[in-house]
Short mmCIF file of C-alpha atoms in Angstrom, two decimals:
data_model
loop_
_atom_site.label_atom_id
_atom_site.label_comp_id
_atom_site.label_asym_id
_atom_site.label_seq_id
_atom_site.Cartn_x
_atom_site.Cartn_y
_atom_site.Cartn_z
CA VAL A 164 -3.68 -0.56 -17.27
CA LYS A 165 -6.56 0.54 -19.50
CA ALA A 166 -6.95 3.77 -17.54
CA SER A 167 -3.23 4.46 -17.85
CA GLU A 168 -3.41 4.00 -21.63
CA LYS A 169 -6.38 6.38 -21.87
CA PHE A 170 -4.65 9.00 -19.73
CA GLU A 171 -1.56 8.76 -21.96
CA ILE A 172 -3.68 9.22 -25.10
CA ALA A 173 -5.43 12.20 -23.50
CA TYR A 174 -2.08 13.71 -22.53
CA ARG A 175 -0.82 13.56 -26.14
CA ILE A 176 -4.06 15.00 -27.55
CA TYR A 177 -4.06 17.98 -25.18
CA GLU A 178 -0.34 18.51 -25.72
CA ASP A 179 -0.94 18.81 -29.48
CA LEU A 180 -3.81 21.23 -28.79
CA LYS A 181 -1.56 23.23 -26.44
CA ASP A 182 -4.29 22.89 -23.81
CA TYR A 183 -1.86 22.75 -20.92
CA GLN A 184 -4.46 22.61 -18.15
CA TYR A 185 -5.99 19.36 -19.40
CA MET A 186 -2.60 18.04 -20.47
CA THR A 187 -1.45 18.45 -16.87
CA THR A 188 -4.63 16.86 -15.54
CA ALA A 189 -4.11 13.80 -17.75
CA ARG A 190 -0.54 13.30 -16.49
CA GLN A 191 -1.73 13.80 -12.92
CA GLY A 192 -4.21 10.97 -13.48
CA ILE A 193 -1.35 8.56 -14.17
CA ILE A 194 0.63 9.87 -11.18
CA THR A 195 -2.37 9.57 -8.85
CA MET A 196 -2.98 5.96 -9.87
CA PHE A 197 0.58 5.02 -8.98
CA SER A 198 0.65 7.02 -5.75
CA ARG A 199 -2.72 5.79 -4.44
CA SER A 200 -1.66 2.21 -5.18
CA GLY A 201 1.59 2.56 -3.26
CA PHE A 202 3.93 2.62 -6.29
CA TYR A 203 5.73 5.73 -5.05
CA GLU A 204 8.86 5.34 -7.19
CA LYS A 205 6.77 5.10 -10.37
CA ALA A 206 4.70 8.08 -9.23
CA GLU A 207 7.86 10.10 -8.59
CA LYS A 208 9.26 9.22 -12.03
CA GLU A 209 6.07 10.35 -13.78
CA ARG A 210 5.82 13.47 -11.63
CA GLN A 211 9.40 14.50 -12.47
CA LYS A 212 8.50 14.32 -16.16
CA LEU A 213 5.56 16.61 -15.53
CA ILE A 214 7.67 18.96 -13.44
CA GLU A 215 10.19 19.35 -16.26
CA THR A 216 7.35 20.05 -18.72
CA LEU A 217 5.86 22.68 -16.41
CA LYS A 218 9.26 24.31 -15.94
CA ASN A 219 9.62 24.65 -19.72
CA LEU A 220 6.13 26.16 -19.88
CA GLU A 221 7.00 28.47 -16.96
CA ASN A 222 3.76 27.38 -15.31
CA GLN A 223 4.49 28.19 -11.68
CA ARG A 224 1.01 27.57 -10.29
CA TYR A 225 0.91 23.94 -11.39
CA LEU A 226 4.52 23.48 -10.29
CA VAL A 227 3.52 24.46 -6.76
CA THR A 228 0.94 21.65 -6.76
CA GLU A 229 3.41 19.05 -8.04
CA TYR A 230 6.08 19.98 -5.48
CA TYR A 231 3.45 19.77 -2.74
CA ASN A 232 2.15 16.40 -3.95
CA GLN A 233 5.68 15.00 -4.12
CA ALA A 234 6.22 16.15 -0.53
CA LEU A 235 3.11 14.16 0.48
CA ASP A 236 4.48 11.01 -1.15
CA TYR A 237 7.83 11.46 0.58
CA ALA A 238 5.96 11.77 3.90
CA LYS A 239 4.20 8.46 3.23
CA ILE A 240 7.50 6.60 2.86
CA GLY A 241 9.20 8.37 5.77
CA ALA A 242 11.61 10.44 3.64
CA THR A 243 11.19 13.44 5.94
CA ASP A 244 14.22 15.40 4.71
CA LYS A 245 12.90 15.29 1.15
CA GLU A 246 9.39 16.05 2.37
CA LEU A 247 10.62 19.25 4.05
CA ARG A 248 12.69 20.22 1.01
CA TYR A 249 9.77 19.90 -1.41
CA LEU A 250 7.43 21.77 0.92
CA GLY A 251 10.02 24.56 0.90
CA MET A 252 10.24 24.49 -2.89
CA ALA A 253 6.45 24.73 -3.15
CA LEU A 254 6.26 27.64 -0.70
CA ASP A 255 9.14 29.54 -2.34
CA LEU A 256 7.47 29.26 -5.71
CA LEU A 257 4.11 30.24 -4.26
CA ASN A 258 5.58 33.44 -2.85
CA ASP A 259 6.51 34.46 -6.40
CA THR A 260 2.93 34.20 -7.74
CA ASP A 261 0.09 36.71 -7.57
CA PRO A 262 -2.43 35.75 -4.86
CA ASP A 263 -5.89 34.46 -5.75
CA GLU A 264 -8.28 31.77 -4.45
CA THR A 265 -5.90 29.00 -5.59
CA ASP A 266 -3.08 30.74 -3.76
CA TYR A 267 -5.07 30.64 -0.49
CA VAL A 268 -5.80 26.94 -0.91
CA ASN A 269 -2.16 26.15 -1.63
CA ARG A 270 -0.98 28.14 1.38
CA VAL A 271 -3.37 26.31 3.69
CA ASN A 272 -2.23 22.94 2.31
CA ILE A 273 1.47 23.72 2.59
CA HIS A 274 1.37 25.32 6.05
CA SER A 275 -0.81 22.43 7.29
CA LYS A 276 1.87 19.94 6.35
CA TYR A 277 4.59 22.16 7.83
CA ALA A 278 2.65 22.28 11.11
CA GLU A 279 2.24 18.49 11.10
CA TYR A 280 5.92 17.99 10.29
CA TYR A 281 7.11 20.15 13.19
CA THR A 282 4.52 18.69 15.57
CA LYS A 283 5.82 15.18 14.86
CA ALA A 284 9.37 16.48 15.37
CA TYR A 285 8.37 17.94 18.80
CA GLN A 286 9.29 21.43 17.56
CA TYR A 287 6.14 23.00 18.91
CA GLN A 288 7.16 26.64 18.53
CA LYS A 289 7.73 26.18 14.80
CA ALA A 290 4.48 24.22 14.55
CA ARG A 291 2.69 27.06 16.36
CA ASP A 292 4.11 29.60 13.90
CA HIS A 293 2.58 27.68 10.99
CA ILE A 294 -0.71 27.26 12.88
CA LYS A 295 -0.89 31.07 13.13
CA MET A 296 -0.35 31.34 9.38
CA LEU A 297 -3.09 28.76 8.84
CA ASP A 298 -5.51 30.76 10.95
CA ALA A 299 -4.79 33.79 8.77
CA TRP A 300 -5.25 32.00 5.42
CA ALA A 301 -8.06 29.47 6.10
CA PRO A 302 -10.87 32.11 6.41
CA LYS A 303 -10.02 33.33 2.89
CA ILE A 304 -11.12 29.99 1.40
CA THR A 305 -14.76 30.01 0.35
CA TYR A 306 -15.08 26.21 0.32
CA GLU A 307 -12.43 23.62 -0.46
CA PRO A 308 -12.99 20.49 1.66
CA THR A 309 -9.58 18.89 1.07
CA SER A 310 -7.72 21.99 2.26
CA LEU A 311 -10.07 22.47 5.20
CA SER A 312 -9.54 18.81 6.13
CA ASN A 313 -5.78 19.48 6.09
CA TYR A 314 -6.27 22.60 8.19
CA HIS A 315 -8.29 20.89 10.90
CA GLY A 316 -6.01 17.86 10.85
CA ALA A 317 -2.93 19.97 11.48
CA LYS A 318 -4.60 21.80 14.36
CA ALA A 319 -5.92 18.55 15.86
CA ARG A 320 -2.47 16.97 15.87
CA TYR A 321 -0.89 20.09 17.35
CA PHE A 322 -3.45 20.42 20.15
CA GLN A 323 -3.20 16.70 20.88
CA ALA A 324 0.57 16.97 21.16
CA ILE A 325 0.42 19.86 23.65
CA GLY A 326 -2.37 18.24 25.68
CA SER A 327 -5.31 20.47 24.68
CA LEU A 328 -7.51 17.44 24.07
CA ASN A 329 -10.90 19.23 23.86
CA LYS A 330 -9.61 21.41 21.02
CA ALA A 331 -7.91 18.41 19.44
CA LEU A 332 -11.18 16.46 19.43
CA GLU A 333 -13.10 19.41 17.99
CA HIS A 334 -10.69 19.79 15.07
CA GLY A 335 -10.38 16.03 14.61
CA LYS A 336 -14.13 15.73 14.09
CA GLU A 337 -14.04 18.60 11.61
CA LYS A 338 -11.23 16.91 9.69
CA LEU A 339 -13.32 13.75 9.40
CA ARG A 340 -16.39 15.74 8.30
CA TYR A 341 -14.54 17.51 5.48
CA ALA A 342 -12.73 14.32 4.43
CA GLU A 343 -16.05 12.50 4.15
CA ASN A 344 -17.55 15.42 2.19
CA VAL A 345 -14.90 15.15 -0.48
CA GLY A 346 -14.93 11.32 -0.41
CA HIS A 347 -11.14 11.04 -0.11
CA GLU A 348 -10.63 7.56 1.35
CA ASP A 349 -7.04 8.14 2.48
CA GLU A 350 -8.05 11.30 4.35
CA VAL A 351 -11.07 9.59 5.95
CA MET A 352 -8.83 6.74 7.03
CA ASN A 353 -6.26 9.13 8.52
CA ALA A 354 -8.99 11.12 10.28
CA HIS A 355 -10.26 7.97 12.03
CA LEU A 356 -6.73 7.07 13.12
CA LEU A 357 -6.22 10.60 14.45
CA LEU A 358 -9.51 10.49 16.36
CA SER A 359 -8.65 7.07 17.76
CA GLY A 360 -5.48 8.52 19.32
CA ILE A 361 -7.28 11.58 20.69
CA TYR A 362 -10.05 9.50 22.28
CA ALA A 363 -7.43 7.18 23.81
CA ASP A 364 -5.63 10.18 25.33
CA ARG A 365 -8.97 11.31 26.79
CA GLY A 366 -9.56 7.85 28.29
CA ASN A 367 -12.57 7.10 26.09
CA PHE A 368 -11.35 3.71 24.90
CA LYS A 369 -14.71 2.62 23.43
CA LYS A 370 -14.70 5.56 20.97
CA SER A 371 -10.99 5.04 20.41
CA LEU A 372 -11.61 1.41 19.41
CA GLU A 373 -14.54 2.37 17.16
CA ASN A 374 -12.36 4.79 15.21
CA LYS A 375 -9.43 2.37 15.13
CA ASN A 376 -11.69 -0.30 13.64
CA ALA A 377 -13.04 2.20 11.08
CA TYR A 378 -9.43 3.01 10.16
CA LEU A 379 -8.50 -0.68 9.81
CA ASP A 380 -11.57 -1.50 7.73
CA LEU A 381 -10.76 1.33 5.30
CA ARG A 382 -7.07 0.46 5.17
CA ASP A 383 -7.82 -3.16 4.38
CA SER A 384 -10.37 -2.24 1.72
CA ILE A 385 -7.96 0.16 0.00
CA TYR A 386 -4.68 -1.71 0.28
#
């Protein structure tokens, strides 16, 4: 509650200063608190406020991020139709901006989630198309561990789904490494769950159980 109050004060200060970067960051702080705590409806309500503000400011780059983040929240609650729609909105907007380092990061994030979406839907040709796009964009990133974690996670899930378990394991380990580098607990948790499934498919049930227990310990500590 105290953090939320401070973020709100910061938002108003930066709004008065017309410092839109920090104004956006302050609002994102409130949204992240709700989302990470599982209050997805509250997070969506706050994010829609921010989206309307960014539209009025014609700030496309930040809008891309908010559409993408909303897609992630929809994925968490199983609203797959909305997830796909918001990924599309983010990508359409991204195609209208001039490319730079942020553009590369956003493209890797968005195409990673597209690849995961189509892999889960058993539409492997569409997933493969997005994997090819990922392979084109990922080398342009100098270093952004969250995006690289997304990249390796998408490839690991795809290769697991088509039975290429050696490649799946390789990318699964890389996903965990990058997730741990950035200290993102949700991503570390998801990486362990992914690795647990890959090891199980390979018949290595000891390693599968180790990763499943790591996943459960993190899940219980967070939620």
